[in-house]
Amino acid sequence: MKYLILLLTLSACANVPQIDRGHLAKRMMSLDPRPQENSFKNEIRAFREGAVGGSSSVGGGCGCN
Amino acid sequence: MAVTKFSLFYLSVAIVLIISQIQVSLAEMMPKGKTKFKFLSNIYHQNGNDGTQVADNSGREEANVFEPMIFIETQISEHTAINADFVFDAWSAASDTKLDGFTGASGKGIGPQTRISGNFGLRQEYGSTEWHAKLGFSSEYDYRSFNGSVGASKGFAQDNFTLGLDLRYFADAVKLFQDITPTNTATISDYLPRQVLAISMQASQILTIKDIVQLSLDFVRATNNLESTASTVVIGGVREVESLPDSRARYSSGIKWVHGVGDSSALHLAYRHYFDQWGLSANSISSSYFISLRDDLDLLEFSARYHQQSQVDYFAKSFDVSHSGFKTSDSDLEDFDSYELGTAYAYTLGDQQVLNIDLENIVWDNGVNYAIRSNGLRYAYWQSSIGFEF
């Protein structure tokens, strides 16, 4: 429930018009500026830490034993 | 229990289908006929002498991995792109040589092992709605997987708020050692089934012209044969294979904040909390500082990450003969703190003609990371990629 409230709160934030999003369009402002590189990082963390989740690596073998 | 599992599954499918029907996402589409290509090479090394799961009591956890990856996406129509990625792994692990007198799981003689995997996907975008689907496979000597995923995202309020949902299912199979006494004649099973269902949800909100925040929730349920192939335990001085429950429900939630600092740098801060059915809980904090160079052509990154986790309920470094129930000595399931530092530089080469093919926006990206854990493991990896469009 607390996440739902948080989501609704976020969705009620003031809007930034598209014409003002020039800075947000830069690569450094992307939520994941290096997605392919991070897929390997997530793979390592998924198998070297007992805390998988929040990444794309949840199955499919690890290549690491 | 079965009713609960199937209800959850069908509810997830229904939600994904409903969002897909709304027909909407924000992933950037290319002009029709355009193709993106990226080759990424990963070289990984780890070492440590405290792995209590290693069969010969040495604790040695040295491993070396070479993992090249290829990513391709082609825009086949105004609204549709198809994509594929391929991964090839080659690795050697010191602990592999301690079981069955050969390479542990491989049984093919001492030497590197290999894995291949591939994914094939489709992505469509209409206005502020996007949906995507993928089918994939992975194959190595002691593990194979067939998997599929479907997901969608939709932008609201002129794309200031974006909501995404993904559902993934893995029909995997694993070979496990059955009898390791003595270890040099250990016997391995045939493929045993393992299933993984993962549901994830992300929501992002643009806060200001220089701030965006993302929330994420993940649920992962793994069932059947969840032991690791080469992990062993000591029971009354004798090595045996580990034993773990046939079900593990895992939950994580995270928040990420991206803040523009001036005109040419950005700070990324993220926190994730995790807990699961086996009693493990974890907290991870990460930060990255990006600096945009040469009029936004190049990107320099400095990153740091701290991860802390508790051990699973079934972990111990050794067990008494009287112990009954599940047991593991896997150092990845132990309590530890982990510290990681990294840096990367993406250099734009621009447009060039190679073999009479006009390649656009060529980017060469290199990065290194180093991590150390409080339970003895250290690892480092180097990533180098070249990407372009044509």
Short mmCIF file of N, CA and C in Angstrom, two decimals, chain A residues 3 6-7 10-18 20-21 23-24 26-34 36-41 43-45 47-65, chain B residues 38 40 42 44 46 67 71 91 115 138 140 142-143 145 158 160 168 170 172 196 203 205-206 209-210 215 218 248 250 252-253 256 262-263 265-266 268 272 274 296 301 305 307 309 332 340 344 346 365 373 381 383 385:
data_model
loop_
_atom_site.label_atom_id
_atom_site.label_comp_id
_atom_site.label_asym_id
_atom_site.label_seq_id
_atom_site.Cartn_x
_atom_site.Cartn_y
_atom_site.Cartn_z
N TYR A 3 3.72 1.65 -1.32
CA TYR A 3 4.28 1.90 -2.65
C TYR A 3 3.22 2.52 -3.56
N LEU A 6 3.02 6.06 -2.75
CA LEU A 6 4.19 6.75 -3.29
C LEU A 6 4.04 6.97 -4.80
N LEU A 7 3.53 5.93 -5.50
CA LEU A 7 3.34 6.05 -6.95
C LEU A 7 2.32 7.15 -7.27
N LEU A 10 3.89 10.47 -6.76
CA LEU A 10 4.78 10.83 -7.86
C LEU A 10 4.00 11.27 -9.08
N SER A 11 2.92 10.52 -9.37
CA SER A 11 2.16 10.82 -10.58
C SER A 11 1.46 12.18 -10.48
N ALA A 12 1.36 12.70 -9.24
CA ALA A 12 0.72 13.99 -9.06
C ALA A 12 1.70 15.15 -9.13
N CYS A 13 3.00 14.83 -9.41
CA CYS A 13 4.01 15.89 -9.47
C CYS A 13 3.73 16.84 -10.63
N ALA A 14 4.26 18.05 -10.49
CA ALA A 14 4.10 19.04 -11.56
C ALA A 14 4.78 18.54 -12.83
N ASN A 15 4.16 18.75 -13.96
CA ASN A 15 4.70 18.28 -15.22
C ASN A 15 5.77 19.21 -15.77
N VAL A 16 6.76 18.62 -16.43
CA VAL A 16 7.78 19.39 -17.14
C VAL A 16 7.43 19.30 -18.62
N PRO A 17 7.11 20.41 -19.28
CA PRO A 17 6.73 20.37 -20.70
C PRO A 17 7.85 19.78 -21.55
N GLN A 18 7.47 19.12 -22.63
CA GLN A 18 8.47 18.45 -23.48
C GLN A 18 9.51 19.43 -24.02
N ASP A 20 10.93 21.68 -22.52
CA ASP A 20 11.94 21.98 -21.48
C ASP A 20 12.77 20.76 -21.11
N ARG A 21 12.72 19.69 -21.91
CA ARG A 21 13.41 18.46 -21.53
C ARG A 21 14.73 18.24 -22.26
N HIS A 23 17.76 19.02 -21.38
CA HIS A 23 18.80 18.49 -20.50
C HIS A 23 18.53 17.02 -20.17
N LEU A 24 17.26 16.68 -19.99
CA LEU A 24 16.91 15.29 -19.64
C LEU A 24 17.19 14.32 -20.79
N LYS A 26 19.88 14.20 -22.52
CA LYS A 26 21.29 13.83 -22.59
C LYS A 26 21.51 12.42 -22.05
N ARG A 27 22.52 11.75 -22.59
CA ARG A 27 22.78 10.36 -22.21
C ARG A 27 23.06 10.24 -20.71
N MET A 28 23.78 11.21 -20.15
CA MET A 28 24.13 11.12 -18.72
C MET A 28 22.90 11.21 -17.83
N MET A 29 21.78 11.73 -18.35
CA MET A 29 20.56 11.85 -17.55
C MET A 29 19.64 10.65 -17.72
N SER A 30 20.05 9.69 -18.58
CA SER A 30 19.24 8.48 -18.74
C SER A 30 19.26 7.67 -17.46
N LEU A 31 18.16 6.98 -17.14
CA LEU A 31 18.13 6.14 -15.95
C LEU A 31 19.16 5.01 -16.04
N ASP A 32 19.51 4.59 -17.25
CA ASP A 32 20.54 3.56 -17.43
C ASP A 32 21.38 3.93 -18.67
N PRO A 33 22.42 4.76 -18.48
CA PRO A 33 23.19 5.21 -19.65
C PRO A 33 24.00 4.10 -20.33
N ARG A 34 24.28 2.98 -19.65
CA ARG A 34 25.09 1.90 -20.24
C ARG A 34 24.37 0.56 -20.04
N GLN A 36 23.78 -2.24 -21.86
CA GLN A 36 24.40 -3.52 -22.21
C GLN A 36 25.51 -3.87 -21.22
N GLU A 37 26.33 -2.88 -20.87
CA GLU A 37 27.39 -3.12 -19.89
C GLU A 37 26.78 -3.54 -18.55
N ASN A 38 25.68 -2.92 -18.18
CA ASN A 38 25.06 -3.25 -16.90
C ASN A 38 24.42 -4.63 -16.89
N SER A 39 24.10 -5.17 -18.07
CA SER A 39 23.54 -6.53 -18.08
C SER A 39 24.58 -7.53 -17.58
N PHE A 40 25.87 -7.30 -17.90
CA PHE A 40 26.93 -8.17 -17.38
C PHE A 40 27.14 -7.94 -15.88
N LYS A 41 27.11 -6.67 -15.46
CA LYS A 41 27.27 -6.39 -14.03
C LYS A 41 26.15 -7.05 -13.22
N GLU A 43 24.51 -9.67 -14.02
CA GLU A 43 24.72 -11.12 -14.06
C GLU A 43 25.70 -11.52 -12.95
N ILE A 44 26.78 -10.76 -12.81
CA ILE A 44 27.76 -11.06 -11.76
C ILE A 44 27.11 -10.96 -10.38
N ARG A 45 26.40 -9.85 -10.17
CA ARG A 45 25.81 -9.64 -8.85
C ARG A 45 24.74 -10.67 -8.54
N PHE A 47 24.75 -13.76 -9.27
CA PHE A 47 25.31 -15.05 -8.90
C PHE A 47 26.38 -14.96 -7.82
N ARG A 48 26.95 -13.79 -7.60
CA ARG A 48 27.97 -13.64 -6.55
C ARG A 48 27.36 -13.12 -5.24
N GLU A 49 26.11 -12.71 -5.31
CA GLU A 49 25.42 -12.26 -4.11
C GLU A 49 24.14 -13.06 -3.99
N GLY A 50 23.71 -13.29 -2.78
CA GLY A 50 22.49 -14.07 -2.60
C GLY A 50 21.24 -13.27 -2.79
N ALA A 51 21.36 -12.08 -3.33
CA ALA A 51 20.23 -11.15 -3.33
C ALA A 51 19.82 -10.75 -4.73
N VAL A 52 19.51 -11.73 -5.58
CA VAL A 52 19.06 -11.43 -6.93
C VAL A 52 17.75 -10.65 -6.90
N GLY A 53 17.46 -9.98 -7.99
CA GLY A 53 16.23 -9.18 -8.05
C GLY A 53 16.58 -7.76 -8.37
N GLY A 54 15.69 -7.08 -9.05
CA GLY A 54 15.98 -5.72 -9.45
C GLY A 54 16.92 -5.66 -10.63
N SER A 55 17.05 -6.79 -11.32
CA SER A 55 17.90 -6.82 -12.51
C SER A 55 17.32 -7.84 -13.47
N SER A 56 17.97 -7.97 -14.63
CA SER A 56 17.44 -8.89 -15.64
C SER A 56 17.98 -10.29 -15.46
N SER A 57 18.86 -10.52 -14.50
CA SER A 57 19.52 -11.82 -14.38
C SER A 57 18.87 -12.67 -13.29
N VAL A 58 17.90 -13.45 -13.66
CA VAL A 58 17.23 -14.28 -12.66
C VAL A 58 17.22 -15.75 -13.03
N GLY A 59 17.77 -16.13 -14.15
CA GLY A 59 17.77 -17.53 -14.53
C GLY A 59 18.62 -17.69 -15.77
N GLY A 60 18.54 -18.86 -16.36
CA GLY A 60 19.24 -19.05 -17.61
C GLY A 60 20.68 -19.45 -17.47
N GLY A 61 21.06 -19.92 -16.29
CA GLY A 61 22.44 -20.36 -16.12
C GLY A 61 23.35 -19.20 -15.81
N CYS A 62 24.52 -19.52 -15.31
CA CYS A 62 25.39 -18.43 -14.90
C CYS A 62 26.74 -18.45 -15.59
N GLY A 63 27.16 -19.60 -16.11
CA GLY A 63 28.47 -19.67 -16.71
C GLY A 63 29.57 -19.44 -15.69
N CYS A 64 29.32 -19.84 -14.45
CA CYS A 64 30.31 -19.53 -13.42
C CYS A 64 30.48 -20.61 -12.37
N ASN A 65 29.54 -21.50 -12.21
CA ASN A 65 29.63 -22.52 -11.16
C ASN A 65 30.11 -21.95 -9.84
N LYS B 38 26.18 -3.70 -31.54
CA LYS B 38 27.17 -3.48 -30.47
C LYS B 38 27.85 -4.80 -30.14
N LEU B 40 30.31 -6.32 -27.27
CA LEU B 40 30.81 -6.04 -25.92
C LEU B 40 31.62 -7.23 -25.42
N ASN B 42 33.69 -8.87 -22.21
CA ASN B 42 33.83 -8.81 -20.76
C ASN B 42 34.90 -9.80 -20.31
N TYR B 44 36.55 -11.23 -16.75
CA TYR B 44 36.28 -11.23 -15.32
C TYR B 44 37.28 -12.14 -14.61
N GLN B 46 38.17 -13.53 -10.50
CA GLN B 46 37.89 -13.51 -9.06
C GLN B 46 38.87 -14.42 -8.34
N GLU B 67 33.67 -13.31 -21.64
CA GLU B 67 32.27 -13.34 -22.10
C GLU B 67 32.00 -12.26 -23.15
N PHE B 71 24.89 -7.46 -29.57
CA PHE B 71 23.52 -6.93 -29.51
C PHE B 71 23.17 -6.32 -30.87
N TRP B 91 35.19 -20.17 -19.48
CA TRP B 91 35.70 -19.87 -18.13
C TRP B 91 36.43 -21.09 -17.56
N ARG B 115 29.70 -21.73 -22.50
CA ARG B 115 28.24 -21.57 -22.51
C ARG B 115 27.88 -20.71 -23.70
N SER B 138 19.79 -20.87 -23.31
CA SER B 138 21.14 -20.87 -22.80
C SER B 138 21.56 -22.31 -22.61
N GLU B 140 24.95 -24.88 -21.35
CA GLU B 140 26.30 -25.24 -20.92
C GLU B 140 26.23 -26.69 -20.44
N ASP B 142 26.33 -28.28 -17.59
CA ASP B 142 25.50 -28.67 -16.45
C ASP B 142 24.27 -27.77 -16.27
N TYR B 143 23.96 -26.95 -17.29
CA TYR B 143 22.81 -26.06 -17.16
C TYR B 143 22.26 -25.75 -18.54
N SER B 145 18.64 -23.70 -20.45
CA SER B 145 17.48 -22.87 -20.16
C SER B 145 16.74 -22.50 -21.44
N GLN B 158 1.82 13.45 -20.51
CA GLN B 158 2.83 13.87 -21.52
C GLN B 158 4.18 13.22 -21.24
N ASN B 160 5.56 12.46 -18.54
CA ASN B 160 6.25 12.83 -17.30
C ASN B 160 6.30 11.64 -16.34
N ARG B 168 8.71 -12.58 -16.75
CA ARG B 168 9.67 -13.50 -17.36
C ARG B 168 9.51 -14.90 -16.78
N PHE B 170 11.44 -18.82 -16.87
CA PHE B 170 12.58 -19.64 -17.28
C PHE B 170 12.24 -21.11 -17.01
N ASP B 172 14.24 -24.07 -16.85
CA ASP B 172 15.65 -24.43 -16.82
C ASP B 172 15.84 -25.89 -16.44
N VAL B 196 11.86 -20.69 -12.95
CA VAL B 196 11.98 -19.35 -12.36
C VAL B 196 10.93 -18.44 -12.99
N ALA B 203 8.39 2.41 -12.12
CA ALA B 203 7.66 3.66 -12.32
C ALA B 203 8.68 4.80 -12.25
N GLN B 205 9.31 9.16 -12.72
CA GLN B 205 8.65 10.47 -12.74
C GLN B 205 9.68 11.56 -12.97
N ILE B 206 9.42 12.40 -13.95
CA ILE B 206 10.27 13.59 -14.13
C ILE B 206 9.84 14.61 -13.08
N ILE B 209 13.43 19.94 -14.55
CA ILE B 209 14.18 19.84 -15.81
C ILE B 209 15.53 19.16 -15.62
N LYS B 210 15.92 18.90 -14.35
CA LYS B 210 17.18 18.22 -14.09
C LYS B 210 17.05 17.08 -13.09
N LEU B 215 11.13 4.19 -9.27
CA LEU B 215 10.86 3.19 -8.24
C LEU B 215 10.74 1.84 -8.93
N ASP B 218 10.32 -5.96 -7.48
CA ASP B 218 10.59 -7.23 -8.15
C ASP B 218 10.12 -8.39 -7.28
N ARG B 248 11.92 -20.90 -3.48
CA ARG B 248 12.51 -19.68 -2.91
C ARG B 248 11.80 -18.47 -3.51
N ARG B 250 11.52 -14.46 -3.63
CA ARG B 250 12.46 -13.36 -3.42
C ARG B 250 11.80 -12.04 -3.77
N SER B 252 12.30 -7.65 -3.92
CA SER B 252 13.19 -6.49 -3.80
C SER B 252 12.45 -5.23 -4.21
N SER B 253 12.85 -4.13 -3.61
CA SER B 253 12.31 -2.83 -3.99
C SER B 253 13.47 -1.86 -4.06
N LYS B 256 15.74 5.06 -7.42
CA LYS B 256 16.90 5.66 -8.08
C LYS B 256 16.57 7.12 -8.38
N GLY B 262 24.87 21.06 -12.80
CA GLY B 262 25.35 21.97 -13.84
C GLY B 262 24.86 21.50 -15.20
N ASP B 263 25.57 21.91 -16.26
CA ASP B 263 25.14 21.55 -17.61
C ASP B 263 25.81 20.29 -18.15
N SER B 265 27.26 17.47 -16.09
CA SER B 265 27.48 16.29 -15.24
C SER B 265 26.17 15.90 -14.56
N ALA B 266 26.14 14.66 -14.11
CA ALA B 266 24.92 14.14 -13.48
C ALA B 266 25.28 13.15 -12.39
N HIS B 268 23.92 9.97 -10.12
CA HIS B 268 22.93 8.89 -10.01
C HIS B 268 23.06 8.26 -8.63
N ARG B 272 18.57 -0.22 -2.88
CA ARG B 272 17.72 -1.39 -3.07
C ARG B 272 17.66 -2.21 -1.79
N TYR B 274 16.28 -5.95 -0.25
CA TYR B 274 15.93 -7.29 -0.72
C TYR B 274 15.69 -8.19 0.48
N ASP B 296 28.99 16.79 -25.26
CA ASP B 296 28.13 15.62 -25.05
C ASP B 296 28.46 14.43 -25.97
N GLU B 301 32.50 8.10 -16.47
CA GLU B 301 31.72 7.65 -15.31
C GLU B 301 32.64 7.23 -14.17
N ARG B 305 29.79 1.35 -5.05
CA ARG B 305 28.63 0.57 -4.61
C ARG B 305 28.96 -0.12 -3.30
N HIS B 307 27.25 -3.08 -0.70
CA HIS B 307 26.21 -4.10 -0.56
C HIS B 307 26.43 -4.84 0.75
N GLN B 309 24.66 -8.02 3.14
CA GLN B 309 23.63 -9.05 3.20
C GLN B 309 23.82 -9.93 4.43
N ASP B 332 28.51 -17.35 -1.19
CA ASP B 332 27.62 -16.33 -1.77
C ASP B 332 26.34 -16.18 -0.96
N GLU B 340 32.52 -1.88 -3.99
CA GLU B 340 32.91 -1.91 -5.41
C GLU B 340 33.16 -0.49 -5.93
N ALA B 344 34.53 4.32 -16.16
CA ALA B 344 34.32 3.97 -17.57
C ALA B 344 34.40 5.23 -18.42
N ALA B 346 33.30 6.49 -22.42
CA ALA B 346 32.73 6.22 -23.74
C ALA B 346 33.23 7.30 -24.70
N ASP B 365 33.66 2.13 -25.94
CA ASP B 365 33.40 2.28 -24.51
C ASP B 365 34.28 1.30 -23.73
N ARG B 373 34.98 -8.32 -0.91
CA ARG B 373 33.96 -8.71 0.06
C ARG B 373 34.60 -9.00 1.41
N TYR B 381 36.71 -6.77 -13.19
CA TYR B 381 36.36 -7.07 -14.58
C TYR B 381 36.58 -5.84 -15.45
N GLN B 383 35.48 -4.20 -19.22
CA GLN B 383 34.49 -4.25 -20.29
C GLN B 383 34.92 -3.31 -21.42
N SER B 385 33.64 -2.16 -25.44
CA SER B 385 32.61 -2.36 -26.48
C SER B 385 32.82 -1.39 -27.63
#
